[in-house]
Coordinates of C-alpha atoms in Angstrom, one line a residue:
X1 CA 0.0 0.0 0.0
X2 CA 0.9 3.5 -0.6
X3 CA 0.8 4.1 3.2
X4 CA 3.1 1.2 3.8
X5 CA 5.8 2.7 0.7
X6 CA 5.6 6.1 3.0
X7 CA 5.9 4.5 7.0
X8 CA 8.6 2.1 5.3
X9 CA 10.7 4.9 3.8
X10 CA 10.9 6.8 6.9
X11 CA 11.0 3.9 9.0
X12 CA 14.0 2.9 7.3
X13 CA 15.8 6.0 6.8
X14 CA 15.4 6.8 11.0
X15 CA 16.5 3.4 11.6
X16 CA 19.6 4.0 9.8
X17 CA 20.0 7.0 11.6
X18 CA 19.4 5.6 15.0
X19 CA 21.9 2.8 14.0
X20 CA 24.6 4.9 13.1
X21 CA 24.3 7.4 15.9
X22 CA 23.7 4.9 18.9
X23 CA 24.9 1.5 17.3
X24 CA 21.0 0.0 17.9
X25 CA 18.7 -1.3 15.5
X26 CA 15.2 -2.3 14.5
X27 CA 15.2 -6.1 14.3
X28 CA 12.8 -8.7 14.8
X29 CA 11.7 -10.2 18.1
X30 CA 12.6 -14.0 18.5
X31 CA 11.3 -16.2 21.0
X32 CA 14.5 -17.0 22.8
X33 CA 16.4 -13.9 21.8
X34 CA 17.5 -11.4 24.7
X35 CA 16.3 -7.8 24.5
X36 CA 17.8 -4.8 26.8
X37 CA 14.5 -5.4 29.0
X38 CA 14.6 -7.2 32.4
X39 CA 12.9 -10.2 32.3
X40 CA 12.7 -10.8 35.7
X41 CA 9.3 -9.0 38.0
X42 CA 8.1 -7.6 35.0
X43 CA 5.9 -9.0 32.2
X44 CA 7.6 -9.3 28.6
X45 CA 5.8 -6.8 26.5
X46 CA 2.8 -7.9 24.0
X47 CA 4.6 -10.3 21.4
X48 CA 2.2 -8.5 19.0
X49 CA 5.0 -6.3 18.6
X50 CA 7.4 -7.2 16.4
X51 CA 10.5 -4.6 16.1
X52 CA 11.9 -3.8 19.3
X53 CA 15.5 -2.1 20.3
X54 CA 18.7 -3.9 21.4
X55 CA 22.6 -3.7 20.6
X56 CA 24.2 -5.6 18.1
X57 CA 27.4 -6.2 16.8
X58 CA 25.8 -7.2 13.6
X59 CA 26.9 -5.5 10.0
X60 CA 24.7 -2.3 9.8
X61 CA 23.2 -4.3 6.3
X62 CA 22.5 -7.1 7.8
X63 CA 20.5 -4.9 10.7
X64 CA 18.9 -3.1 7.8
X65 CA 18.5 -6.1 5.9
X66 CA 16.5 -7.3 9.2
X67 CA 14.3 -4.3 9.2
X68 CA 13.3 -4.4 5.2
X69 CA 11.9 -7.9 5.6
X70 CA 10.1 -7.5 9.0
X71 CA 8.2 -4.5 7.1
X72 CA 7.6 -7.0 4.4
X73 CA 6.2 -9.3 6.2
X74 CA 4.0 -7.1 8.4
X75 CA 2.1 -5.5 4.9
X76 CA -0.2 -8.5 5.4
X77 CA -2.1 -7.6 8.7
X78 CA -1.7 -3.8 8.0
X79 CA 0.6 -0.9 8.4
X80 CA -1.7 1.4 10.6
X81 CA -2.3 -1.6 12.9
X82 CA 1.5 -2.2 13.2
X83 CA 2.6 0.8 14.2
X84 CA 0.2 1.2 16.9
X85 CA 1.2 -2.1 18.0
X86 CA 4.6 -0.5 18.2
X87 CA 3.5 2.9 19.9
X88 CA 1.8 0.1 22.5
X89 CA 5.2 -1.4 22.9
X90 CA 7.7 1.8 23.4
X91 CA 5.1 2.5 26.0
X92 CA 5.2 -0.2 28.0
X93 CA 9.0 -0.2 27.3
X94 CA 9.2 3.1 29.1
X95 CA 6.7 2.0 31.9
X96 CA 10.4 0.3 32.8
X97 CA 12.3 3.2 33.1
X98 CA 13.6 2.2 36.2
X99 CA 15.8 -0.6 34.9
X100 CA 16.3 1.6 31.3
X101 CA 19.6 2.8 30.8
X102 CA 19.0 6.7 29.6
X103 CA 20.5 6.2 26.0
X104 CA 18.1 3.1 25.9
X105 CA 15.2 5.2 26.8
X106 CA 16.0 7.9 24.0
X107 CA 16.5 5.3 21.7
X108 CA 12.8 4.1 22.8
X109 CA 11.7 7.9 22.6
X110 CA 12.9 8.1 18.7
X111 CA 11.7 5.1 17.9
X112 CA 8.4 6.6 19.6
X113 CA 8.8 9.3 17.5
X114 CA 9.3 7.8 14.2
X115 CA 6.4 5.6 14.5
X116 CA 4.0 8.4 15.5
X117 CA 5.2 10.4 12.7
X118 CA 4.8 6.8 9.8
X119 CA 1.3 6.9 11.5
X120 CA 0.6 10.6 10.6
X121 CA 1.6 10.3 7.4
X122 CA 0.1 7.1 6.4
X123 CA -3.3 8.5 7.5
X124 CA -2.8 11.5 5.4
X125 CA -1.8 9.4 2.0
X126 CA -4.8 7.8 3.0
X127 CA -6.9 10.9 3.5
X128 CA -6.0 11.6 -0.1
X129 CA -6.6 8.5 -1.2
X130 CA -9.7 8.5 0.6
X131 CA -10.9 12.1 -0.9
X132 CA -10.7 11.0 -4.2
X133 CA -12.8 8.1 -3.9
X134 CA -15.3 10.2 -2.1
X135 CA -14.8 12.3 -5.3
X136 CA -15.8 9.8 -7.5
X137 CA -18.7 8.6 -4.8
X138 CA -20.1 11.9 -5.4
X139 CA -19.5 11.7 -9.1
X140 CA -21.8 8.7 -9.5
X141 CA -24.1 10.4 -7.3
X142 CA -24.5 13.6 -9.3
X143 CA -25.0 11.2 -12.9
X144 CA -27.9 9.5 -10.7
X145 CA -29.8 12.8 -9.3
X146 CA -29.1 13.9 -13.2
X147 CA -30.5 10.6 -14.9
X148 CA -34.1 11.2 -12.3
X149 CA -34.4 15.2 -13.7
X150 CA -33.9 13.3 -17.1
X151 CA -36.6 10.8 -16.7
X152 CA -38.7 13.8 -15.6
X153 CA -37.9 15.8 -18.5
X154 CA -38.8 12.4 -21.0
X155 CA -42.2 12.1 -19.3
X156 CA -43.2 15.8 -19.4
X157 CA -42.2 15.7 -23.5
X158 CA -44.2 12.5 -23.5
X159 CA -47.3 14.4 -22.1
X160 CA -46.8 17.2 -24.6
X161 CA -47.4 14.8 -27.2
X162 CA -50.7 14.0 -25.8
X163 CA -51.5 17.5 -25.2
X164 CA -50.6 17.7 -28.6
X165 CA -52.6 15.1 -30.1
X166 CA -55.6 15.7 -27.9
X167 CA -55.7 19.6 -29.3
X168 CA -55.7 18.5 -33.1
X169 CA -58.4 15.8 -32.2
X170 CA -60.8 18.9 -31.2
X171 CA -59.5 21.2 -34.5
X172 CA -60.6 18.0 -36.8
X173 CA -63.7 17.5 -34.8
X174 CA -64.1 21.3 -35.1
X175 CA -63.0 21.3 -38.6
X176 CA -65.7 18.7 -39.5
X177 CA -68.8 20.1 -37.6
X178 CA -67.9 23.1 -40.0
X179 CA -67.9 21.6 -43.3
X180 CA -71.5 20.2 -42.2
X181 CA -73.0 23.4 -41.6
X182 CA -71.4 24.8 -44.5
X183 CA -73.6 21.9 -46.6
X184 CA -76.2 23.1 -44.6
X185 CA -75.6 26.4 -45.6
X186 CA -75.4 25.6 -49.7
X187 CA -78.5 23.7 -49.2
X188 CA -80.8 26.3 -47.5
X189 CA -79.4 28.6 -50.7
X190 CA -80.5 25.7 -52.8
X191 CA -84.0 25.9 -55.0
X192 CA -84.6 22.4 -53.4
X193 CA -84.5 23.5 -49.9
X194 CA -84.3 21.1 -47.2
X195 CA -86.5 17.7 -48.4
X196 CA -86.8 15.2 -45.8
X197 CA -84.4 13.6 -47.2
X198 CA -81.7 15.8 -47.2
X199 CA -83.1 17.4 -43.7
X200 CA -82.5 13.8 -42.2
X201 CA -79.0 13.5 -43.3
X202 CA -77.7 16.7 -42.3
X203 CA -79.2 16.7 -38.8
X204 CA -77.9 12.8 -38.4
X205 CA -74.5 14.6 -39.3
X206 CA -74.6 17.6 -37.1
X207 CA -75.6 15.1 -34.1
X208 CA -72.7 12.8 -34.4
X209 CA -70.4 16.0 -34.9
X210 CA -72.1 18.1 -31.8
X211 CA -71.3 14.3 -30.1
X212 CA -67.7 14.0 -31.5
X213 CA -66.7 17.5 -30.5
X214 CA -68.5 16.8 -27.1
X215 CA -66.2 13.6 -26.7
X216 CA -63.1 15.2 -28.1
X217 CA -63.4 18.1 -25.4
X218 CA -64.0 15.6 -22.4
X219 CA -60.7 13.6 -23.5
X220 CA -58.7 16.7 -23.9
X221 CA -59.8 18.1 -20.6
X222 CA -58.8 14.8 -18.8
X223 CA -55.2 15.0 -20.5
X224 CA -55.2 18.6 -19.1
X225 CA -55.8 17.9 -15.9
X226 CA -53.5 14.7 -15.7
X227 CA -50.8 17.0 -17.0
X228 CA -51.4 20.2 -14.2
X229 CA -51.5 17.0 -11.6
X230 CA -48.5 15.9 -13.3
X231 CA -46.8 19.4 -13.0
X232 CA -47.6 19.6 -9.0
X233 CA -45.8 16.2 -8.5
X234 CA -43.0 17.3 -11.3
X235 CA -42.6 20.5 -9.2
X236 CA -42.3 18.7 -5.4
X237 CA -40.1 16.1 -7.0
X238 CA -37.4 19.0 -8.7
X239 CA -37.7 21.1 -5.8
X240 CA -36.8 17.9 -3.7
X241 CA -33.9 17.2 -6.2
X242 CA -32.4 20.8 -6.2
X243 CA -32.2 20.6 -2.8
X244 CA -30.3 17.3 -3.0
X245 CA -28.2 19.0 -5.7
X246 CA -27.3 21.7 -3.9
X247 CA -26.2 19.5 -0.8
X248 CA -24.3 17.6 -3.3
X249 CA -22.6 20.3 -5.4
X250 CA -21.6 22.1 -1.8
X251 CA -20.0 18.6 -1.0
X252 CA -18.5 18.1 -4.0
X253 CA -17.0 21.3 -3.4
X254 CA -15.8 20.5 -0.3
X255 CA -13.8 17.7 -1.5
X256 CA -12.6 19.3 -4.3
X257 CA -10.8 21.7 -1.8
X258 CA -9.9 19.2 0.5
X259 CA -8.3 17.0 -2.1
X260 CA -6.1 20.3 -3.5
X261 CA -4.8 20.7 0.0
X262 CA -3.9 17.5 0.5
X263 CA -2.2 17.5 -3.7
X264 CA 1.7 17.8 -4.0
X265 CA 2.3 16.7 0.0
X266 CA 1.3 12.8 0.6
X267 CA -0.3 11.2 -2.3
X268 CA 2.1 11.4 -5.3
X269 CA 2.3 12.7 -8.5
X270 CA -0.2 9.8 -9.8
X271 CA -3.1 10.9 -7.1
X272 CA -2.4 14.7 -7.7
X273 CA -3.0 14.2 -11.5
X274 CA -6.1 12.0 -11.0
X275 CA -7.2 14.4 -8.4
X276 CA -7.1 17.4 -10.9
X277 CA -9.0 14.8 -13.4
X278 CA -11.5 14.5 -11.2
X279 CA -11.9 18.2 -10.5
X280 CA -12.8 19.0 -13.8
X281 CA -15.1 16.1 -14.3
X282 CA -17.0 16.7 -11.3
X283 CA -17.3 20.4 -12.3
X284 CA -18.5 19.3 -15.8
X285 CA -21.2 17.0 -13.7
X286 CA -22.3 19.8 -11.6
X287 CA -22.6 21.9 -15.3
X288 CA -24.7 18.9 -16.4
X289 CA -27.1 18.6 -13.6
X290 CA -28.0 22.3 -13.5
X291 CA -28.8 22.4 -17.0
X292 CA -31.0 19.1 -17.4
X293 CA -32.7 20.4 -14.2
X294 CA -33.2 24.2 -15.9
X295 CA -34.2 22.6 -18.3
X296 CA -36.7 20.0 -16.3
X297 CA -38.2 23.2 -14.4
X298 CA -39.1 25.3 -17.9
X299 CA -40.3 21.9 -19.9
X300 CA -42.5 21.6 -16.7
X301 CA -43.5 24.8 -16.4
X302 CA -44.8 25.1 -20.6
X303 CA -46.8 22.2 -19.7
X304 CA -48.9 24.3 -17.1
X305 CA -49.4 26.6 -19.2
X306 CA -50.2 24.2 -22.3
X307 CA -53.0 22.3 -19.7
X308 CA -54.2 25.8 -18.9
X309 CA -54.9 26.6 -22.9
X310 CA -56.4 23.3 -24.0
X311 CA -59.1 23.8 -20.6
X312 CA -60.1 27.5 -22.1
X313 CA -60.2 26.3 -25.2
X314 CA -62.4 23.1 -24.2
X315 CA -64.2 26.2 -22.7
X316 CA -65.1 27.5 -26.2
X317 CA -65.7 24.5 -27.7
X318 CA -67.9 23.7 -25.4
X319 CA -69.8 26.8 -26.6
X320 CA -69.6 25.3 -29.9
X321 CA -71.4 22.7 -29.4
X322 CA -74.4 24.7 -28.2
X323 CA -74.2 26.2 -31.4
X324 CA -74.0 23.2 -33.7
X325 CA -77.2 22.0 -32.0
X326 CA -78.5 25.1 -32.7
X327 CA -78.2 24.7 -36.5
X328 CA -79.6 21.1 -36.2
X329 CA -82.7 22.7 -34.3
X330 CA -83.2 25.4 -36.9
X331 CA -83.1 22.8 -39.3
X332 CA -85.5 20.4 -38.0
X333 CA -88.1 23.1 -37.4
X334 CA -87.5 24.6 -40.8
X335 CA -90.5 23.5 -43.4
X336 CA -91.6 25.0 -46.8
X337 CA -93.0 28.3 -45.4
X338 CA -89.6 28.7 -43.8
X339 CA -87.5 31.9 -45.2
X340 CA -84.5 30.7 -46.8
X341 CA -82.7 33.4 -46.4
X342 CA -83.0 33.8 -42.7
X343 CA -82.0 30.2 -42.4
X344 CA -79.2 30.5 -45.0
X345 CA -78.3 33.5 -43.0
X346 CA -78.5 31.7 -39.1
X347 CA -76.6 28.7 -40.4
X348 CA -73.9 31.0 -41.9
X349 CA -73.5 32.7 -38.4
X350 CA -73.3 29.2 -37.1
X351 CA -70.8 28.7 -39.5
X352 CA -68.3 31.8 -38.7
X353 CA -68.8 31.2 -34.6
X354 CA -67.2 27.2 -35.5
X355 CA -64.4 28.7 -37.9
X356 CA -63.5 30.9 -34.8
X357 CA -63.0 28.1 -32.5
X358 CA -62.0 26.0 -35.3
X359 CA -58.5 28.2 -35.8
X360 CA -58.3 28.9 -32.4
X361 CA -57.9 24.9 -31.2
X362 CA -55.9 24.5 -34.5
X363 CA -53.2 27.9 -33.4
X364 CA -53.4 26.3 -29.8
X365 CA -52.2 22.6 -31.5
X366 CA -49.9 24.1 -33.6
X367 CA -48.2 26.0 -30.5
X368 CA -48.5 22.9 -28.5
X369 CA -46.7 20.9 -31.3
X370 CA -43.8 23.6 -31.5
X371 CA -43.4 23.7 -27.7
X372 CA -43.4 19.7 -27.8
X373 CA -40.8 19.5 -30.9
X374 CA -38.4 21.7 -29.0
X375 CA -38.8 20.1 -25.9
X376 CA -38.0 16.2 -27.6
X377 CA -34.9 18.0 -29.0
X378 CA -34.0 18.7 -25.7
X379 CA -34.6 15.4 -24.5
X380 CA -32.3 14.0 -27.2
X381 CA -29.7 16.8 -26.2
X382 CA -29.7 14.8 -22.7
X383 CA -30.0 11.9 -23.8
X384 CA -26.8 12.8 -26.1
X385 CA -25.5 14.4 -23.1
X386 CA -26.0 11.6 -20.7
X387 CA -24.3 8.8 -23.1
X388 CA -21.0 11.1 -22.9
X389 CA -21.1 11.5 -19.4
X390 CA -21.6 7.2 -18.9
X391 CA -18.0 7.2 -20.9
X392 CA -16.4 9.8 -18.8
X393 CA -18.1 8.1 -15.4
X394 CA -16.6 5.2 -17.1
X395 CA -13.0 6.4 -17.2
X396 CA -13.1 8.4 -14.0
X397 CA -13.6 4.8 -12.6
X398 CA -11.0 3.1 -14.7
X399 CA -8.6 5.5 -13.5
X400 CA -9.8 5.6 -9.8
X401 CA -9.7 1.9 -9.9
X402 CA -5.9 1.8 -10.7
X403 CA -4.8 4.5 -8.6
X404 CA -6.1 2.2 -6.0
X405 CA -4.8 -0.8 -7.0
X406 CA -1.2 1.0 -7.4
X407 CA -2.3 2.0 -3.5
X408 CA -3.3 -0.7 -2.2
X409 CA -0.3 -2.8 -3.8
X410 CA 2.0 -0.5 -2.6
X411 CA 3.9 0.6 -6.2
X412 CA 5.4 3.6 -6.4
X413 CA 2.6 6.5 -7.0
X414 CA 5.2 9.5 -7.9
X415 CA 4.9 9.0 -11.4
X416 CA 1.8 10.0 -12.6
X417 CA 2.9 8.3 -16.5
X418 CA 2.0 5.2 -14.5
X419 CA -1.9 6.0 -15.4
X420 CA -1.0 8.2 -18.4
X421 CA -3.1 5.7 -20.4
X422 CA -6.1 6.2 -18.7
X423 CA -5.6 10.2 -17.9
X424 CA -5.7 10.8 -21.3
X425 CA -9.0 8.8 -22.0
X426 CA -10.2 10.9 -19.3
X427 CA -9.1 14.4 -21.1
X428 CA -10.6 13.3 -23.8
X429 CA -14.1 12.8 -22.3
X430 CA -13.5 15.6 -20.8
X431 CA -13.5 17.6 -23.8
X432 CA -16.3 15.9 -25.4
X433 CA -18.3 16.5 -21.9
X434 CA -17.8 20.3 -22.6
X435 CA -18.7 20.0 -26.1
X436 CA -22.0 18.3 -24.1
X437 CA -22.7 21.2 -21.8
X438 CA -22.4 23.7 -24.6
X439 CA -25.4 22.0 -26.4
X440 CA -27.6 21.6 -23.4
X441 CA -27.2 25.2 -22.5
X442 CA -28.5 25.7 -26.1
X443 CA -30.9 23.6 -25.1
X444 CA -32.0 25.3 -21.8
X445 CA -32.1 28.6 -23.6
X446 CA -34.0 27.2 -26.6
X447 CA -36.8 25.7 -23.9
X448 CA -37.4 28.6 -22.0
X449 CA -39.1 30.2 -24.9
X450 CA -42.6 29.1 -25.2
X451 CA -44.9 29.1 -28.2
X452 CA -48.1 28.8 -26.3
X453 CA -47.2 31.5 -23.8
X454 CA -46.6 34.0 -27.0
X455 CA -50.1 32.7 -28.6
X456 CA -51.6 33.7 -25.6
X457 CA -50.4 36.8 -25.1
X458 CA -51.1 37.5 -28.9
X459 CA -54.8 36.9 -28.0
X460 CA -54.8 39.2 -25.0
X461 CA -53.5 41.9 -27.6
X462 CA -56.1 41.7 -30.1
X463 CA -58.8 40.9 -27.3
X464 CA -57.7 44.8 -26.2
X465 CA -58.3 46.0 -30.0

């Protein structure tokens, strides 16, 4: 481990000091070996300490040689456990100090020292260590909150559609009870007039239309209201997630900053450079989030205002029907001694009112069907968006993964070439995660516009006139 290459290195290097200044060593403790401790009314110290001081005669390599394969040999059961296994046992070595000779008591004070400080250090290789994991924690966290506004965003462009579809079902119905009562119209003007024939078939005609319109506006007011019921639980939900992303982007923050102060110092070149990676993709994911949820909170907010135009237009074609069954009355009651021309002239009436609220539902589709368009561009943008940021996820993970295995194994982490492969995957995605931001701010600002808020306020206008 990384924490074991740093505690061994200065292990080591104070050994060799304490060797050459005081002729004592680190060596390992054998069952039958004497050490500078009394044996005698005191109990040996815990033999789950391995190093522990005494003089020697032997070669200082041969010492050192001594010490090398001890640390080897502890990297199975764990650095940070061994050297508080050693703080334990200078301890207790100094609860002798009675029978301690003074230089064996500073040699047990440095190697007090040295051990505390291989224990400080470790823990802060694997602070850094530890940080940029977090990093990428919060990474995968941030691509999850995103891929929920995204699913929000693919149902409200889903219900658009319907909106959409529901509208042009009451222009056609609209359009149709029109061309009726224009028929009616040409045969009022007619010499013929109204036969029974004739009379029969028209009023058969405007029944089923009046019916059809009736029908149309029932199914479009349920969409409408699914959608504003929709757009309260759309609005809890994204006020729920911004919340969550705000907590998250504050944290992310915070281990962004932690992770810089802890660059250059402990973890090596390899961590620094995957810690500056990581930066920048978690900044590009924070980018990401705050645009598919801009763009969530405007997509959701059109479709209020969509719901809201299709109910006053069910309003007026509601009136419409009145007046189609108007027409059929006029009709029915209409005989020879009837005055054409006041018919021809009632049914013509009828006629305009339908046209009215005939290009009124088919402005209100149209605008619906522009808002919707945009909207499933926007979706694709983040969909788009959503595969690049899986590959950079991807490679942030790939490189994590071998920074830790290079940790955990204990190679050398000052070169940061080691992962040079798999950094420069991660630049590229990187750069293609930037090119992904640009397009769904394009997006957002394209979305905040909305058709159907213009037509309205276009209607207002000449309402005013």
């Amino acid at each position: 481990m990384k924490m074991f290459h740093a505690a061994h290195s200065l292990l080591v290097t104070a050994a060799a000091g304490a060797v050459v200044q005081s002729c004592f060593a680190f060596i390992v403790h054998s069952k039958g070996r004497n050490t500078f401790l009394p044996t005698q009314q005191h109990t040996q110290p815990s033999s789950s300490s391995h190093l522990f001081y005494y003089k020697s005669d032997e070669p200082f390599s041969e010492r050192l040689n001594q010490v090398q394969s001890e640390l080897e040999s502890v990297k199975d059961e764990g650095l940070q456990q061994f050297v508080m296994d050693e703080l334990l046992s200078a301890e207790e070595k100094l609860s002798f100090a009675s029978k301690v000779s003074d230089s064996d008591r500073n040699e047990i004070r440095l190697a007090k020292q040295i051990l505390k400080g291989a224990l400080k250090q470790g823990r802060e290789i694997a602070n850094e260590v530890k940080e940029v994991k977090r990093g990428f924690d919060e990474l995968q966290a941030a691509k999850i909150l995103e891929g929920a506004t995204e699913d929000i965003v693919a149902k409200d462009v889903f219900v658009e559609k319907d909106l959409e579809k529901v509208m042009e079902s009451v222009a056609t119905a609209l359009k149709d009870a029109e061309e009726v009562l224009r028929t009616a119209v040409f045969t009022a003007a007619s010499q013929d007039g109204f036969t029974d024939e004739v009379k029969e078939s028209i009023v058969q005609k405007l029944e089923l239309s009046a019916k059809t319109v009736e029908e149309t506006i029932k199914v479009a007011d349920s969409a409408a209201k699914t959608a504003k019921q929709m757009v309260i639980n759309d609005d809890v939900a994204l006020a729920q997630m911004e919340k969550t992303a705000i907590k998250l982007a504050d944290a992310i923050e915070t281990t962004e900053t932690l992770t810089t102060s802890l660059e250059g110092s402990y973890g090596g070149a390899e961590v620094d450079a995957l810690a500056d990676s990581l930066k920048i993709a978690s900044d590009e994911m924070v980018n990401d989030l705050t645009a598919v949820d801009n763009i969530a909170a405007a997509v959701t907010r059109k479709i209020e205002v969509q719901a809201d135009a299709v109910l006053d237009m069910d309003k007026k074609a509601g009136q419409a029907v009145g007046t189609i069954n108007a027409a059929k009355t006029s009709i029915e009651q209409s005989n020879s001694e009837t005055d054409k021309a006041a018919l021809k002239t009632s049914l013509q009436e009828s006629v305009d009112k339908i046209q009215v609220d005939e290009n009124a539902a088919e402005e209100l589709a149209k605008a619906i069907t522009s808002d919707a368009n945009t909207d499933a561009a926007a979706e694709q943008v983040i969909s788009d968006a959503d595969h690049v940021f899986d590959e950079l996820i991807e490679s942030v993970k790939e490189t994590v993964d071998e920074v830790v295995s290079d940790y955990d194994s204990g190679e050398d982490m000052d070169d940061a070439d080691a992962i040079s492969e798999e950094l420069d995957t991660l630049a590229s995605d990187e750069e293609e995660a930037e090119k992904a931001i640009k397009s769904l701010e394009e997006a957002e600002e394209k979305v905040s516009e909305s058709a159907v808020e213009e037509l309205h306020e276009e209607q207002i206008k000449s309402e005013a006139v």
